[in-house]
PDB file of C-alpha atoms in Angstrom:
ATOM      1  CA  UNK A 500      71.232 -19.884 118.210  1.00 54.00           C
ATOM      2  CA  UNK A 501      74.293 -21.032 120.135  1.00 67.00           C
ATOM      3  CA  UNK A 502      76.088 -18.564 122.372  1.00 80.00           C
ATOM      4  CA  UNK A 503      79.785 -18.915 123.117  1.00 87.00           C
ATOM      5  CA  UNK A 504      81.025 -19.063 126.695  1.00 90.00           C
ATOM      6  CA  UNK A 505      83.089 -15.845 126.390  1.00 90.00           C
ATOM      7  CA  UNK A 506      80.128 -13.919 125.000  1.00 89.00           C
ATOM      8  CA  UNK A 507      77.717 -15.178 127.649  1.00 88.00           C
ATOM      9  CA  UNK A 508      80.074 -14.265 130.505  1.00 90.00           C
ATOM     10  CA  UNK A 509      81.246 -11.107 128.702  1.00 89.00           C
ATOM     11  CA  UNK A 510      84.897 -11.972 129.259  1.00 91.00           C
ATOM     12  CA  UNK A 511      87.869 -10.694 127.268  1.00 90.00           C
ATOM     13  CA  UNK A 512      90.660 -13.271 127.464  1.00 91.00           C
ATOM     14  CA  UNK A 513      93.235 -10.513 126.918  1.00 91.00           C
ATOM     15  CA  UNK A 514      92.221  -9.030 130.284  1.00 91.00           C
ATOM     16  CA  UNK A 515      93.143 -12.222 132.163  1.00 93.00           C
ATOM     17  CA  UNK A 516      96.463 -12.967 133.814  1.00 94.00           C
ATOM     18  CA  UNK A 517      98.267 -16.200 132.898  1.00 94.00           C
ATOM     19  CA  UNK A 518      96.865 -18.075 135.910  1.00 94.00           C
ATOM     20  CA  UNK A 519      93.370 -16.623 135.396  1.00 94.00           C
ATOM     21  CA  UNK A 520      93.503 -17.786 131.787  1.00 95.00           C
ATOM     22  CA  UNK A 521      94.294 -21.312 132.999  1.00 95.00           C
ATOM     23  CA  UNK A 522      91.194 -21.188 135.214  1.00 95.00           C
ATOM     24  CA  UNK A 523      89.179 -19.753 132.334  1.00 95.00           C
ATOM     25  CA  UNK A 524      90.164 -22.548 129.950  1.00 94.00           C
ATOM     26  CA  UNK A 525      89.391 -25.186 132.572  1.00 94.00           C
ATOM     27  CA  UNK A 526      85.952 -23.692 133.247  1.00 93.00           C
ATOM     28  CA  UNK A 527      85.153 -23.213 129.565  1.00 92.00           C
ATOM     29  CA  UNK A 528      86.157 -26.777 128.621  1.00 91.00           C
ATOM     30  CA  UNK A 529      84.418 -28.539 131.535  1.00 90.00           C
ATOM     31  CA  UNK A 530      81.122 -26.703 131.823  1.00 88.00           C
ATOM     32  CA  UNK A 531      78.843 -29.672 132.598  1.00 83.00           C
ATOM     33  CA  UNK A 532      81.337 -31.390 134.905  1.00 85.00           C
ATOM     34  CA  UNK A 533      81.732 -28.206 136.975  1.00 88.00           C
ATOM     35  CA  UNK A 534      78.069 -28.409 138.042  1.00 82.00           C
ATOM     36  CA  UNK A 535      79.096 -31.473 140.108  1.00 81.00           C
ATOM     37  CA  UNK A 536      82.146 -29.761 141.630  1.00 86.00           C
ATOM     38  CA  UNK A 537      82.890 -27.402 144.475  1.00 88.00           C
ATOM     39  CA  UNK A 538      85.654 -24.829 144.586  1.00 91.00           C
ATOM     40  CA  UNK A 539      88.019 -27.272 146.324  1.00 91.00           C
ATOM     41  CA  UNK A 540      87.644 -29.654 143.358  1.00 91.00           C
ATOM     42  CA  UNK A 541      88.631 -26.841 140.985  1.00 93.00           C
ATOM     43  CA  UNK A 542      91.662 -26.023 143.152  1.00 94.00           C
ATOM     44  CA  UNK A 543      92.792 -29.653 143.057  1.00 92.00           C
ATOM     45  CA  UNK A 544      92.296 -30.112 139.325  1.00 92.00           C
ATOM     46  CA  UNK A 545      93.905 -26.854 138.238  1.00 93.00           C
ATOM     47  CA  UNK A 546      96.625 -26.689 140.935  1.00 94.00           C
ATOM     48  CA  UNK A 547      95.784 -23.019 141.358  1.00 94.00           C
ATOM     49  CA  UNK A 548      94.887 -21.102 144.513  1.00 94.00           C
ATOM     50  CA  UNK A 549      91.407 -20.221 145.696  1.00 93.00           C
ATOM     51  CA  UNK A 550      92.366 -16.535 145.523  1.00 94.00           C
ATOM     52  CA  UNK A 551      93.129 -16.908 141.799  1.00 94.00           C
ATOM     53  CA  UNK A 552      89.833 -18.708 141.199  1.00 95.00           C
ATOM     54  CA  UNK A 553      87.899 -16.046 143.102  1.00 94.00           C
ATOM     55  CA  UNK A 554      89.571 -13.260 141.081  1.00 94.00           C
ATOM     56  CA  UNK A 555      88.450 -15.016 137.920  1.00 94.00           C
ATOM     57  CA  UNK A 556      84.906 -15.421 139.229  1.00 93.00           C
ATOM     58  CA  UNK A 557      84.706 -11.671 139.843  1.00 92.00           C
ATOM     59  CA  UNK A 558      85.893 -10.981 136.284  1.00 91.00           C
ATOM     60  CA  UNK A 559      83.030 -13.076 134.866  1.00 91.00           C
ATOM     61  CA  UNK A 560      80.573 -11.075 136.963  1.00 88.00           C
ATOM     62  CA  UNK A 561      79.799 -13.527 139.766  1.00 88.00           C
ATOM     63  CA  UNK A 562      80.179 -13.095 143.524  1.00 85.00           C
ATOM     64  CA  UNK A 563      81.406 -16.620 144.266  1.00 87.00           C
ATOM     65  CA  UNK A 564      81.469 -20.226 143.081  1.00 90.00           C
ATOM     66  CA  UNK A 565      77.815 -20.944 143.938  1.00 85.00           C
ATOM     67  CA  UNK A 566      76.674 -17.888 142.002  1.00 85.00           C
ATOM     68  CA  UNK A 567      78.978 -18.856 139.128  1.00 90.00           C
ATOM     69  CA  UNK A 568      77.397 -22.322 138.891  1.00 86.00           C
ATOM     70  CA  UNK A 569      73.907 -20.783 138.768  1.00 83.00           C
ATOM     71  CA  UNK A 570      75.001 -18.529 135.894  1.00 85.00           C
ATOM     72  CA  UNK A 571      76.829 -21.425 134.215  1.00 87.00           C
ATOM     73  CA  UNK A 572      73.611 -23.407 134.354  1.00 81.00           C
ATOM     74  CA  UNK A 573      71.798 -20.544 132.651  1.00 80.00           C
ATOM     75  CA  UNK A 574      74.449 -20.697 129.913  1.00 84.00           C
ATOM     76  CA  UNK A 575      73.914 -24.439 129.417  1.00 81.00           C
ATOM     77  CA  UNK A 576      70.151 -24.018 129.362  1.00 74.00           C
ATOM     78  CA  UNK A 577      70.468 -21.193 126.853  1.00 75.00           C
ATOM     79  CA  UNK A 578      72.344 -23.571 124.553  1.00 73.00           C
ATOM     80  CA  UNK A 579      69.958 -26.434 125.400  1.00 67.00           C
ATOM     81  CA  UNK A 580      72.750 -28.597 126.762  1.00 62.00           C
ATOM     82  CA  UNK A 581      71.226 -31.188 129.115  1.00 64.00           C
ATOM     83  CA  UNK A 582      72.518 -31.515 132.664  1.00 67.00           C
ATOM     84  CA  UNK A 583      74.339 -34.795 133.321  1.00 72.00           C
ATOM     85  CA  UNK A 584      76.069 -36.440 136.253  1.00 84.00           C
ATOM     86  CA  UNK A 585      78.640 -38.425 134.280  1.00 86.00           C
ATOM     87  CA  UNK A 586      81.100 -39.245 137.060  1.00 88.00           C
ATOM     88  CA  UNK A 587      78.377 -40.318 139.476  1.00 92.00           C
ATOM     89  CA  UNK A 588      76.564 -42.305 136.783  1.00 93.00           C
ATOM     90  CA  UNK A 589      79.754 -44.229 135.997  1.00 92.00           C
ATOM     91  CA  UNK A 590      80.288 -45.014 139.680  1.00 95.00           C
ATOM     92  CA  UNK A 591      76.740 -46.326 140.116  1.00 96.00           C
ATOM     93  CA  UNK A 592      76.992 -48.427 136.953  1.00 96.00           C
ATOM     94  CA  UNK A 593      80.217 -49.976 138.210  1.00 95.00           C
ATOM     95  CA  UNK A 594      78.200 -51.366 141.151  1.00 95.00           C
ATOM     96  CA  UNK A 595      75.318 -52.721 139.071  1.00 93.00           C
ATOM     97  CA  UNK A 596      76.085 -56.325 140.074  1.00 93.00           C
ATOM     98  CA  UNK A 597      76.653 -55.454 143.728  1.00 95.00           C
ATOM     99  CA  UNK A 598      74.489 -54.135 146.562  1.00 95.00           C
ATOM    100  CA  UNK A 599      73.629 -50.439 146.698  1.00 97.00           C
ATOM    101  CA  UNK A 600      72.228 -48.939 149.892  1.00 94.00           C
ATOM    102  CA  UNK A 601      70.125 -45.771 149.840  1.00 95.00           C
ATOM    103  CA  UNK A 602      69.477 -43.946 153.095  1.00 92.00           C
ATOM    104  CA  UNK A 603      67.985 -40.711 154.406  1.00 90.00           C
ATOM    105  CA  UNK A 604      65.905 -39.378 157.253  1.00 87.00           C
ATOM    106  CA  UNK A 605      62.579 -37.552 157.500  1.00 84.00           C
ATOM    107  CA  UNK A 606      61.280 -36.008 154.273  1.00 82.00           C
ATOM    108  CA  UNK A 607      64.478 -36.972 152.459  1.00 86.00           C
ATOM    109  CA  UNK A 608      63.619 -40.666 152.958  1.00 90.00           C
ATOM    110  CA  UNK A 609      60.716 -40.268 150.527  1.00 91.00           C
ATOM    111  CA  UNK A 610      63.289 -39.337 147.891  1.00 91.00           C
ATOM    112  CA  UNK A 611      65.446 -42.312 148.941  1.00 94.00           C
ATOM    113  CA  UNK A 612      62.509 -44.680 148.442  1.00 95.00           C
ATOM    114  CA  UNK A 613      61.791 -43.124 145.064  1.00 95.00           C
ATOM    115  CA  UNK A 614      65.413 -43.566 143.934  1.00 96.00           C
ATOM    116  CA  UNK A 615      65.313 -47.160 145.148  1.00 96.00           C
ATOM    117  CA  UNK A 616      62.227 -47.909 143.031  1.00 96.00           C
ATOM    118  CA  UNK A 617      63.803 -46.318 139.962  1.00 95.00           C
ATOM    119  CA  UNK A 618      67.059 -48.280 140.362  1.00 96.00           C
ATOM    120  CA  UNK A 619      65.175 -51.546 140.880  1.00 95.00           C
ATOM    121  CA  UNK A 620      63.298 -50.874 137.644  1.00 94.00           C
ATOM    122  CA  UNK A 621      66.728 -50.770 135.939  1.00 94.00           C
ATOM    123  CA  UNK A 622      67.564 -54.156 137.549  1.00 94.00           C
ATOM    124  CA  UNK A 623      69.920 -52.827 140.237  1.00 96.00           C
ATOM    125  CA  UNK A 624      70.232 -54.656 143.565  1.00 96.00           C
ATOM    126  CA  UNK A 625      69.339 -51.658 145.744  1.00 96.00           C
ATOM    127  CA  UNK A 626      67.823 -51.293 149.197  1.00 94.00           C
ATOM    128  CA  UNK A 627      66.354 -48.209 150.906  1.00 94.00           C
ATOM    129  CA  UNK A 628      66.657 -47.916 154.689  1.00 91.00           C
ATOM    130  CA  UNK A 629      65.999 -44.920 156.913  1.00 89.00           C
ATOM    131  CA  UNK A 630      68.984 -43.697 158.911  1.00 83.00           C
ATOM    132  CA  UNK A 631      67.355 -44.912 162.136  1.00 76.00           C
ATOM    133  CA  UNK A 632      66.836 -48.415 160.726  1.00 79.00           C
ATOM    134  CA  UNK A 633      70.292 -48.473 159.186  1.00 79.00           C
ATOM    135  CA  UNK A 634      71.951 -47.438 162.429  1.00 71.00           C
ATOM    136  CA  UNK A 635      70.410 -50.437 164.169  1.00 71.00           C
ATOM    137  CA  UNK A 636      70.879 -53.086 161.467  1.00 73.00           C
ATOM    138  CA  UNK A 637      73.764 -52.036 159.157  1.00 79.00           C
ATOM    139  CA  UNK A 638      73.201 -54.510 156.285  1.00 83.00           C
ATOM    140  CA  UNK A 639      76.024 -55.255 153.865  1.00 88.00           C
ATOM    141  CA  UNK A 640      76.372 -52.618 151.149  1.00 93.00           C
ATOM    142  CA  UNK A 641      79.059 -52.072 148.512  1.00 94.00           C
ATOM    143  CA  UNK A 642      78.002 -48.504 147.652  1.00 96.00           C
ATOM    144  CA  UNK A 643      75.987 -46.072 149.785  1.00 95.00           C
ATOM    145  CA  UNK A 644      73.816 -43.227 148.506  1.00 95.00           C
ATOM    146  CA  UNK A 645      72.820 -40.733 151.211  1.00 93.00           C
ATOM    147  CA  UNK A 646      70.172 -38.067 150.629  1.00 92.00           C
ATOM    148  CA  UNK A 647      69.930 -35.061 152.930  1.00 87.00           C
ATOM    149  CA  UNK A 648      67.914 -32.326 151.250  1.00 76.00           C
ATOM    150  CA  UNK A 649      68.937 -29.682 153.782  1.00 72.00           C
ATOM    151  CA  UNK A 650      72.426 -31.023 154.475  1.00 72.00           C
ATOM    152  CA  UNK A 651      71.804 -31.769 158.143  1.00 69.00           C
ATOM    153  CA  UNK A 652      74.062 -34.062 160.187  1.00 73.00           C
ATOM    154  CA  UNK A 653      71.430 -36.406 161.594  1.00 74.00           C
ATOM    155  CA  UNK A 654      72.053 -38.234 164.834  1.00 73.00           C
ATOM    156  CA  UNK A 655      73.966 -41.423 164.118  1.00 75.00           C
ATOM    157  CA  UNK A 656      75.020 -40.405 160.595  1.00 81.00           C
ATOM    158  CA  UNK A 657      78.697 -40.158 161.558  1.00 82.00           C
ATOM    159  CA  UNK A 658      78.529 -43.670 163.077  1.00 82.00           C
ATOM    160  CA  UNK A 659      76.968 -45.069 159.898  1.00 83.00           C
ATOM    161  CA  UNK A 660      79.543 -43.450 157.621  1.00 83.00           C
ATOM    162  CA  UNK A 661      82.360 -44.715 159.834  1.00 83.00           C
ATOM    163  CA  UNK A 662      80.916 -48.255 159.707  1.00 83.00           C
ATOM    164  CA  UNK A 663      80.640 -48.272 155.916  1.00 83.00           C
ATOM    165  CA  UNK A 664      84.173 -47.891 154.617  1.00 86.00           C
ATOM    166  CA  UNK A 665      82.832 -47.779 151.041  1.00 91.00           C
ATOM    167  CA  UNK A 666      82.226 -45.129 148.352  1.00 94.00           C
ATOM    168  CA  UNK A 667      79.485 -42.684 149.348  1.00 93.00           C
ATOM    169  CA  UNK A 668      77.372 -40.610 146.962  1.00 94.00           C
ATOM    170  CA  UNK A 669      75.532 -37.680 148.557  1.00 92.00           C
ATOM    171  CA  UNK A 670      72.604 -35.635 147.274  1.00 91.00           C
ATOM    172  CA  UNK A 671      72.784 -32.660 149.601  1.00 86.00           C
ATOM    173  CA  UNK A 672      73.535 -29.009 150.147  1.00 80.00           C
ATOM    174  CA  UNK A 673      77.111 -27.867 149.412  1.00 75.00           C
ATOM    175  CA  UNK A 674      79.620 -27.295 152.204  1.00 74.00           C
ATOM    176  CA  UNK A 675      77.604 -29.431 154.613  1.00 80.00           C
ATOM    177  CA  UNK A 676      78.828 -32.252 156.842  1.00 83.00           C
ATOM    178  CA  UNK A 677      77.639 -34.865 154.360  1.00 85.00           C
ATOM    179  CA  UNK A 678      79.219 -33.038 151.420  1.00 83.00           C
ATOM    180  CA  UNK A 679      82.575 -33.162 153.220  1.00 84.00           C
ATOM    181  CA  UNK A 680      82.265 -36.900 153.933  1.00 87.00           C
ATOM    182  CA  UNK A 681      81.051 -38.041 150.512  1.00 89.00           C
ATOM    183  CA  UNK A 682      83.140 -39.502 147.705  1.00 90.00           C
ATOM    184  CA  UNK A 683      80.973 -37.664 145.162  1.00 90.00           C
ATOM    185  CA  UNK A 684      78.224 -35.083 145.708  1.00 88.00           C
ATOM    186  CA  UNK A 685      75.299 -33.806 143.678  1.00 86.00           C
ATOM    187  CA  UNK A 686      74.708 -30.221 144.726  1.00 79.00           C
ATOM    188  CA  UNK A 687      71.016 -29.970 145.637  1.00 73.00           C
ATOM    189  CA  UNK A 688      71.279 -26.183 145.933  1.00 59.00           C
ATOM    190  CA  UNK A 689      72.368 -25.793 142.321  1.00 48.00           C
ATOM    191  CA  UNK A 690      69.499 -27.971 141.150  1.00 46.00           C
ATOM    192  CA  UNK A 691      67.048 -25.585 142.834  1.00 43.00           C
ATOM    193  CA  UNK A 692      68.150 -22.948 140.348  1.00 41.00           C
ATOM    194  CA  UNK A 693      67.999 -25.267 137.338  1.00 41.00           C
ATOM    195  CA  UNK A 694      64.229 -25.145 137.254  1.00 42.00           C
ATOM    196  CA  UNK A 695      62.181 -22.329 135.799  1.00 35.00           C
ATOM    197  CA  UNK A 696      59.362 -22.961 138.294  1.00 33.00           C
ATOM    198  CA  UNK A 697      59.362 -22.060 141.969  1.00 33.00           C
ATOM    199  CA  UNK A 698      59.360 -25.593 143.386  1.00 37.00           C
ATOM    200  CA  UNK A 699      60.103 -27.028 146.786  1.00 46.00           C
ATOM    201  CA  UNK A 700      63.194 -28.961 147.876  1.00 57.00           C
ATOM    202  CA  UNK A 701      61.580 -32.383 147.435  1.00 72.00           C
ATOM    203  CA  UNK A 702      60.598 -31.660 143.843  1.00 73.00           C
ATOM    204  CA  UNK A 703      64.126 -30.445 143.168  1.00 74.00           C
ATOM    205  CA  UNK A 704      65.583 -33.667 144.572  1.00 83.00           C
ATOM    206  CA  UNK A 705      63.183 -35.803 142.500  1.00 85.00           C
ATOM    207  CA  UNK A 706      64.333 -33.838 139.457  1.00 81.00           C
ATOM    208  CA  UNK A 707      67.948 -34.723 140.322  1.00 86.00           C
ATOM    209  CA  UNK A 708      66.993 -38.396 140.632  1.00 91.00           C
ATOM    210  CA  UNK A 709      65.233 -38.366 137.266  1.00 89.00           C
ATOM    211  CA  UNK A 710      68.279 -36.763 135.637  1.00 87.00           C
ATOM    212  CA  UNK A 711      70.511 -39.385 137.229  1.00 91.00           C
ATOM    213  CA  UNK A 712      68.247 -42.273 136.185  1.00 93.00           C
ATOM    214  CA  UNK A 713      68.113 -40.919 132.633  1.00 89.00           C
ATOM    215  CA  UNK A 714      71.924 -40.889 132.515  1.00 90.00           C
ATOM    216  CA  UNK A 715      72.167 -44.410 133.923  1.00 93.00           C
ATOM    217  CA  UNK A 716      69.578 -45.809 131.509  1.00 92.00           C
ATOM    218  CA  UNK A 717      71.270 -44.143 128.543  1.00 87.00           C
ATOM    219  CA  UNK A 718      74.750 -45.399 129.439  1.00 86.00           C
ATOM    220  CA  UNK A 719      73.610 -48.926 130.282  1.00 81.00           C
ATOM    221  CA  UNK A 720      72.055 -49.483 126.830  1.00 66.00           C
TER     222      UNK A 720
END
């Protein structure tokens, strides 16, 4: 059984103001894309104020944008709509014939190495380097993927990002330093709530990578 957006969020469109209805239509028509957005992205795309967006979020029974995305994900799962990262997938595919760098530090570097292996399997020219190694060597990259499971600003990260004046994809926590610096971000916090099991951050990040690889493989066929 498919449930409609209005029924799931228990929203009566007649109760919305004109600007709230604009937000509502944007949210309803871009459900999967919104999982890759933050509230600033919604402001920019709708040309409406944060106050208007927050009023709408309260009317659909959520306390803020993060909570809304968790509930939106429940809606998509209820209707068995798979999570995708379309915009990020397209960006990665556009660099298939170029050099893609993947970097992280600490535990996150295990995820970076895993992503590197998966991209190489799909015939991408990718290279995984820890942040410490990258800070000392700085090889030539055309696209940089940075993974920071907890969103920390590691020592030397700002220097690396300044050196690479190229598109940056981040897999990280929202509203973190890396999220602010990235061209596109996959919200690691949202992914934590996409899983029915109580799993750790690394497993959540691997799940993101598998979703991303699935999208890339499907679109490269």
